[in-house]
Amino acid sequence: MRLSGLSSGLDIDQMMKDLMKAERMPVNKLEKKKTELGWKMDQYREMNLKLRALHTSMFDSIMRASSMQRRSVVSSNESIISATASSNVGNTSFTINEVKQLATATTAIGSTISKTNGQSDSVTSRTLLKDIATNEMEWVVGKRTREAVQVDKNHSIKLKEPLAEGVKHILIQGQAYEIVSDQAGELARNQVAMDDAGRLTFHEDVTLSSQVQVEYIAGVEDEEKAQRFTFNSLSLMTNESGDYQTTSFYFSENDSIQSVVTAMNQSKANVTAFFDEHQKTFVLTNKSTGTFNREEKEFTFEGSLFTSTFGLNEVKNGQNAQFTINGLETERRENTFSVSGMTITLKDTTNQAITLAASTDVDSIYKTITSFVNEYNELIDFMNGKVNERYYRDYDPLTDEERDGLSEAEAKRWDERAQSGLLRNDSLVQTSLNQLRSSLYKPILTGGAFTHLSQIGITTTRDYADGGKLEIDEDKLRKAIETDPEAIFTLFNGNQETEGLAQSMRRDLQRSMSSIARRAGGSEGFHELHQFTIGQQTRTIDQQLSNFERRLEQKEARYWRQFTAMERAMQMANQQSESLFNLLYN
């Protein structure tokens, strides 16, 4: 029980606060030191992020042949033929003497679609299939069912529901299999045999996983739940041997024309489908151009929706692009193709000879090098700013009590000054900065035309205050790129025997990042407090704070015992005095 000034008349609570405030001064210093270490750790880690950004950027820019040896191609008629060139193409040229024909894709154009009442002008993409079905349309009545089914050791499956009457196909993993009776003779790879119990068995050469996705039309007893479905498939020739890739679909009578278009475009059939509202015609086009077979149709269809209702009987096979290059008559399946590292795009037919000349892409290479120099200068500027930043000795981190006594703006200004200069003259940052600058000054002896950055127009600024930033002589750099871009690439990337400037700098960057990580953590495998220097210091402070807090609690308890004892003694004295007074003056 604590007595707080009832007998003595003293403000014991305030006296305790003042006493403990004095006692907490070492704790406040430790907390401020911990806060300062946290700020310094954040600034070190920010430094590492800047170093890593340049480290990564260099690899993706000046160290890539595709960026530093890029070629551009000039076409004498860009509207008819354009081209690009890879980095390994020399200053070469091609002449396209003639473009006889462009590559086209196989296309199937349907007939005009009419409703059952014969009015074709009322058909839209929203029209349902049941409203345009011809008399030849083959329907199966039931419900569409999708399920995952286990494949047993006999290479067969058992469906959960019986098939609807008249079902001739079932889709396994999206592939159609024709259903035949068990006594139908030898089973083909695209067939599945059904026994009297409804079990389906596949050909032994068909590869199946232990569980397959099955889609089929199941029979229903409730007629209100039944719908009519039609099975249709599209086969697309895939090679010169005449092999077809078949994609099959089940469509409901309540599906619209647009539903069919969407299903085919989202399938693996490699086709583009659309419905023309004006001509009331369904059109199907191969996504790939060129021809595989000039005699047989490259599209074949099965199912009355495709063959009868949509009338997809007019198939026009695709054709290859035919052209003459440097006097050689040749052809390609696509209008965009590569010749000796140059990618050529044919846009139109022509009898005009068109020249494609590849040369060094000076603008692109110049932009790549300029971007590297700018990023390097930004990093140098940032690091110089940290080592030269003013340090405000009188601005310690604020405690919670001190922060409560300031306005928000005052506290913000205080924090800015308290965090300023924490890395001023920091030996680790200064060493990293010196290594970074020295990486660019040493000569690179690769046997190439250039051994130093100054030879291609990149030098250190004359202003000492810039701290080693680079500047570019544009004319000199552009001339060097035009003269020998390969030598510039070698200057940055070296060869098998000699390290280049970029490789040397990235090694120094990696060394700096590792040193900073060992001090401030956050990367390079230094994530736990015990793994890096500031983390260890923080742990030590935490232990000291814990010990101080325990001692403070003990001191506070002792002070309260002393004040309580004083209050009780004074209370007893007051009681004795009052008793003596009552005896004398009763």
Coordinates of N, CA and C in Angstrom, one line a residue, residues 335-446:
N335 N 5.0 -14.0 -93.7 CA 5.5 -12.8 -94.3 C 6.6 -12.2 -93.6
T336 N 6.9 -12.6 -92.4 CA 8.0 -12.2 -91.6 C 8.9 -13.4 -91.4
F337 N 10.2 -13.3 -91.8 CA 11.1 -14.4 -91.8 C 12.5 -13.8 -91.6
S338 N 13.5 -14.7 -91.3 CA 14.9 -14.3 -91.1 C 15.8 -14.8 -92.2
V339 N 16.7 -14.0 -92.6 CA 17.7 -14.3 -93.6 C 19.1 -13.9 -93.0
S340 N 19.9 -14.8 -92.6 CA 21.2 -14.5 -92.1 C 21.2 -13.4 -91.0
G341 N 20.3 -13.5 -90.1 CA 20.2 -12.6 -88.9 C 19.4 -11.4 -89.2
M342 N 18.9 -11.1 -90.4 CA 18.1 -10.0 -90.7 C 16.6 -10.5 -90.8
T343 N 15.7 -9.9 -90.0 CA 14.3 -10.2 -90.0 C 13.6 -9.3 -90.9
I344 N 13.0 -9.9 -92.0 CA 12.4 -9.2 -93.1 C 10.9 -9.3 -93.0
T345 N 10.1 -8.3 -93.2 CA 8.7 -8.3 -93.2 C 8.2 -7.8 -94.6
L346 N 7.5 -8.7 -95.3 CA 6.9 -8.3 -96.5 C 5.5 -7.7 -96.3
K347 N 5.2 -6.5 -96.8 CA 3.9 -5.9 -96.6 C 3.0 -5.8 -97.8
D348 N 3.6 -6.0 -99.0 CA 2.8 -5.9 -100.2 C 3.6 -6.5 -101.4
T349 N 2.9 -6.8 -102.4 CA 3.6 -7.4 -103.6 C 4.2 -6.2 -104.4
T350 N 5.2 -6.5 -105.2 CA 5.9 -5.4 -105.9 C 6.8 -6.0 -107.0
N351 N 7.0 -5.3 -108.1 CA 8.0 -5.6 -109.1 C 9.2 -4.7 -109.0
Q352 N 9.1 -3.8 -108.0 CA 10.2 -2.9 -107.8 C 11.3 -3.5 -106.9
A353 N 12.6 -3.3 -107.3 CA 13.7 -3.8 -106.5 C 13.9 -3.0 -105.3
I354 N 13.9 -3.6 -104.1 CA 14.0 -2.8 -102.9 C 15.2 -3.3 -102.1
T355 N 16.0 -2.3 -101.7 CA 17.2 -2.6 -101.0 C 17.1 -2.5 -99.5
L356 N 17.6 -3.5 -98.7 CA 17.6 -3.5 -97.3 C 19.1 -3.4 -96.8
A357 N 19.5 -2.3 -96.3 CA 20.9 -2.1 -95.9 C 21.0 -2.0 -94.3
A358 N 21.8 -2.9 -93.8 CA 22.0 -3.0 -92.3 C 23.3 -2.2 -92.0
S359 N 23.2 -1.4 -90.9 CA 24.3 -0.6 -90.4 C 24.2 -0.5 -88.9
T360 N 25.3 0.0 -88.3 CA 25.3 0.2 -86.9 C 24.2 1.2 -86.5
D361 N 23.4 0.9 -85.4 CA 22.4 1.7 -84.9 C 23.0 2.7 -83.9
V362 N 23.6 3.8 -84.4 CA 24.4 4.7 -83.6 C 23.5 5.3 -82.5
D363 N 22.3 5.7 -82.9 CA 21.4 6.4 -81.9 C 21.1 5.5 -80.7
S364 N 20.8 4.2 -81.0 CA 20.4 3.3 -79.9 C 21.6 3.0 -79.0
I365 N 22.8 2.8 -79.6 CA 24.0 2.5 -78.8 C 24.4 3.7 -78.0
Y366 N 24.3 4.9 -78.6 CA 24.6 6.1 -77.9 C 23.6 6.3 -76.7
K367 N 22.4 6.0 -76.9 CA 21.4 6.1 -75.8 C 21.7 5.2 -74.7
T368 N 22.1 3.9 -75.0 CA 22.5 3.0 -74.0 C 23.6 3.4 -73.1
I369 N 24.7 3.9 -73.8 CA 25.9 4.4 -73.0 C 25.5 5.7 -72.2
T370 N 24.7 6.6 -72.8 CA 24.3 7.8 -72.1 C 23.5 7.4 -70.9
S371 N 22.6 6.4 -71.0 CA 21.8 6.0 -69.8 C 22.7 5.5 -68.7
F372 N 23.7 4.7 -69.1 CA 24.7 4.2 -68.1 C 25.4 5.3 -67.4
V373 N 25.9 6.3 -68.1 CA 26.6 7.4 -67.6 C 25.7 8.2 -66.6
N374 N 24.5 8.4 -67.0 CA 23.5 9.2 -66.2 C 23.3 8.4 -64.8
E375 N 23.1 7.1 -64.9 CA 22.9 6.3 -63.7 C 24.1 6.3 -62.8
Y376 N 25.3 6.2 -63.4 CA 26.5 6.3 -62.7 C 26.7 7.7 -62.0
N377 N 26.4 8.7 -62.7 CA 26.5 10.1 -62.1 C 25.5 10.3 -60.9
E378 N 24.3 9.7 -61.1 CA 23.3 9.8 -60.0 C 23.8 9.1 -58.8
L379 N 24.4 7.9 -58.9 CA 25.0 7.2 -57.8 C 26.1 8.0 -57.1
I380 N 27.0 8.5 -58.0 CA 28.2 9.3 -57.4 C 27.7 10.5 -56.7
D381 N 26.7 11.2 -57.2 CA 26.1 12.3 -56.6 C 25.5 12.0 -55.2
F382 N 24.8 10.8 -55.2 CA 24.1 10.4 -54.0 C 25.2 10.0 -52.9
M383 N 26.2 9.3 -53.3 CA 27.2 8.9 -52.3 C 28.0 10.1 -51.8
N384 N 28.4 11.0 -52.7 CA 29.1 12.2 -52.3 C 28.2 13.0 -51.3
G385 N 26.9 13.1 -51.6 CA 26.0 13.8 -50.7 C 26.0 13.2 -49.3
K386 N 26.1 11.9 -49.2 CA 26.1 11.3 -47.9 C 27.4 11.5 -47.1
V387 N 28.5 11.4 -47.8 CA 29.8 11.6 -47.1 C 30.1 13.0 -46.8
N388 N 29.5 13.9 -47.5 CA 29.7 15.4 -47.2 C 28.5 16.1 -46.5
E389 N 27.5 15.3 -46.2 CA 26.3 15.9 -45.6 C 26.6 16.5 -44.2
R390 N 26.1 17.6 -43.9 CA 26.3 18.3 -42.6 C 25.8 17.5 -41.4
Y391 N 26.6 17.5 -40.4 CA 26.2 16.8 -39.2 C 25.8 17.8 -38.1
Y392 N 24.6 17.7 -37.5 CA 24.2 18.6 -36.4 C 24.4 17.9 -35.1
R393 N 25.4 18.3 -34.4 CA 25.8 17.6 -33.2 C 24.8 17.8 -32.1
D394 N 24.1 18.9 -32.1 CA 23.2 19.2 -31.0 C 21.8 18.6 -31.2
Y395 N 21.6 17.9 -32.3 CA 20.2 17.3 -32.5 C 20.3 15.8 -32.4
D396 N 19.9 15.4 -31.2 CA 19.7 14.0 -30.9 C 18.3 13.5 -31.3
P397 N 18.2 12.2 -31.4 CA 16.8 11.7 -31.7 C 15.9 12.0 -30.5
L398 N 14.6 12.3 -30.8 CA 13.7 12.7 -29.8 C 13.1 11.5 -29.0
T399 N 13.0 11.7 -27.7 CA 12.2 10.7 -27.0 C 10.7 11.0 -27.1
D400 N 9.9 10.1 -26.7 CA 8.4 10.3 -26.9 C 8.0 11.5 -26.1
E401 N 8.6 11.7 -24.9 CA 8.2 12.9 -24.1 C 8.6 14.2 -24.7
E402 N 9.8 14.2 -25.3 CA 10.3 15.4 -26.0 C 9.5 15.7 -27.3
R403 N 9.1 14.6 -28.0 CA 8.3 14.8 -29.2 C 6.9 15.4 -28.9
D404 N 6.3 15.0 -27.7 CA 5.0 15.5 -27.3 C 5.1 17.0 -27.0
G405 N 6.3 17.5 -26.7 CA 6.4 18.9 -26.4 C 6.6 19.8 -27.6
L406 N 6.7 19.2 -28.8 CA 6.9 19.9 -30.1 C 5.7 19.8 -31.0
S407 N 5.5 20.8 -31.9 CA 4.5 20.7 -32.9 C 4.9 19.7 -33.9
E408 N 4.0 19.3 -34.8 CA 4.3 18.3 -35.8 C 5.4 18.8 -36.8
A409 N 5.3 20.1 -37.2 CA 6.3 20.7 -38.1 C 7.7 20.8 -37.4
E410 N 7.7 21.2 -36.1 CA 8.9 21.3 -35.4 C 9.6 19.9 -35.2
A411 N 8.8 18.9 -34.9 CA 9.3 17.6 -34.8 C 9.9 17.1 -36.1
K412 N 9.2 17.4 -37.2 CA 9.7 17.0 -38.5 C 11.1 17.6 -38.9
R413 N 11.2 18.9 -38.6 CA 12.4 19.6 -38.8 C 13.6 19.1 -37.9
W414 N 13.2 18.8 -36.7 CA 14.2 18.2 -35.8 C 14.7 16.9 -36.3
D415 N 13.8 16.0 -36.7 CA 14.2 14.7 -37.3 C 15.1 14.8 -38.5
E416 N 14.8 15.8 -39.3 CA 15.6 15.9 -40.5 C 17.0 16.3 -40.2
R417 N 17.2 17.1 -39.2 CA 18.6 17.5 -38.8 C 19.2 16.4 -38.0
A418 N 18.4 15.7 -37.2 CA 19.0 14.6 -36.4 C 19.5 13.4 -37.3
Q419 N 18.8 13.3 -38.5 CA 19.2 12.2 -39.4 C 20.3 12.6 -40.4
S420 N 20.6 13.9 -40.4 CA 21.6 14.5 -41.3 C 23.0 14.1 -40.9
G421 N 23.8 13.8 -41.8 CA 25.2 13.6 -41.6 C 25.6 12.3 -40.8
L422 N 24.7 11.3 -40.7 CA 25.0 10.1 -40.0 C 26.1 9.3 -40.8
L423 N 26.3 9.5 -42.1 CA 27.3 8.8 -42.8 C 28.4 9.8 -43.3
R424 N 28.5 10.9 -42.7 CA 29.5 11.9 -43.0 C 30.9 11.3 -42.8
N425 N 31.7 11.4 -43.8 CA 33.1 10.9 -43.7 C 33.2 9.4 -43.4
D426 N 32.1 8.7 -43.6 CA 32.1 7.3 -43.3 C 33.1 6.6 -44.2
S427 N 34.0 5.8 -43.5 CA 35.1 5.2 -44.2 C 34.6 4.1 -45.1
L428 N 33.5 3.4 -44.8 CA 33.0 2.3 -45.6 C 32.5 2.9 -46.9
V429 N 31.7 4.0 -46.8 CA 31.1 4.6 -48.0 C 32.2 5.3 -48.8
Q430 N 33.1 5.9 -48.2 CA 34.2 6.6 -48.9 C 35.1 5.6 -49.7
T431 N 35.3 4.4 -49.0 CA 36.1 3.4 -49.7 C 35.3 2.9 -51.0
S432 N 34.0 2.6 -50.8 CA 33.2 2.2 -51.9 C 33.2 3.2 -53.0
L433 N 33.1 4.5 -52.7 CA 33.1 5.5 -53.7 C 34.4 5.6 -54.4
N434 N 35.6 5.5 -53.7 CA 36.9 5.5 -54.4 C 37.0 4.3 -55.3
Q435 N 36.6 3.1 -54.8 CA 36.7 1.9 -55.7 C 35.9 2.1 -57.0
L436 N 34.7 2.7 -56.8 CA 33.8 2.8 -57.9 C 34.4 3.8 -59.0
R437 N 35.0 4.9 -58.5 CA 35.6 5.8 -59.4 C 36.9 5.2 -60.1
S438 N 37.6 4.5 -59.3 CA 38.9 4.0 -59.9 C 38.6 2.9 -60.9
S439 N 37.4 2.2 -60.8 CA 37.1 1.2 -61.8 C 37.1 1.7 -63.2
L440 N 36.8 3.0 -63.4 CA 36.6 3.5 -64.7 C 37.9 4.2 -65.2
Y441 N 38.9 4.3 -64.4 CA 40.1 5.1 -64.8 C 41.2 4.2 -65.3
K442 N 41.2 2.9 -64.9 CA 42.3 2.0 -65.3 C 42.2 1.6 -66.8
P443 N 43.3 1.4 -67.5 CA 43.3 1.0 -68.9 C 42.9 -0.4 -69.1
I444 N 42.2 -0.7 -70.2 CA 41.8 -2.1 -70.5 C 42.6 -2.5 -71.7
L445 N 43.5 -3.5 -71.5 CA 44.4 -3.9 -72.6 C 43.8 -5.2 -73.2
T446 N 42.9 -5.1 -74.1 CA 42.3 -6.3 -74.7 C 42.8 -6.4 -76.1

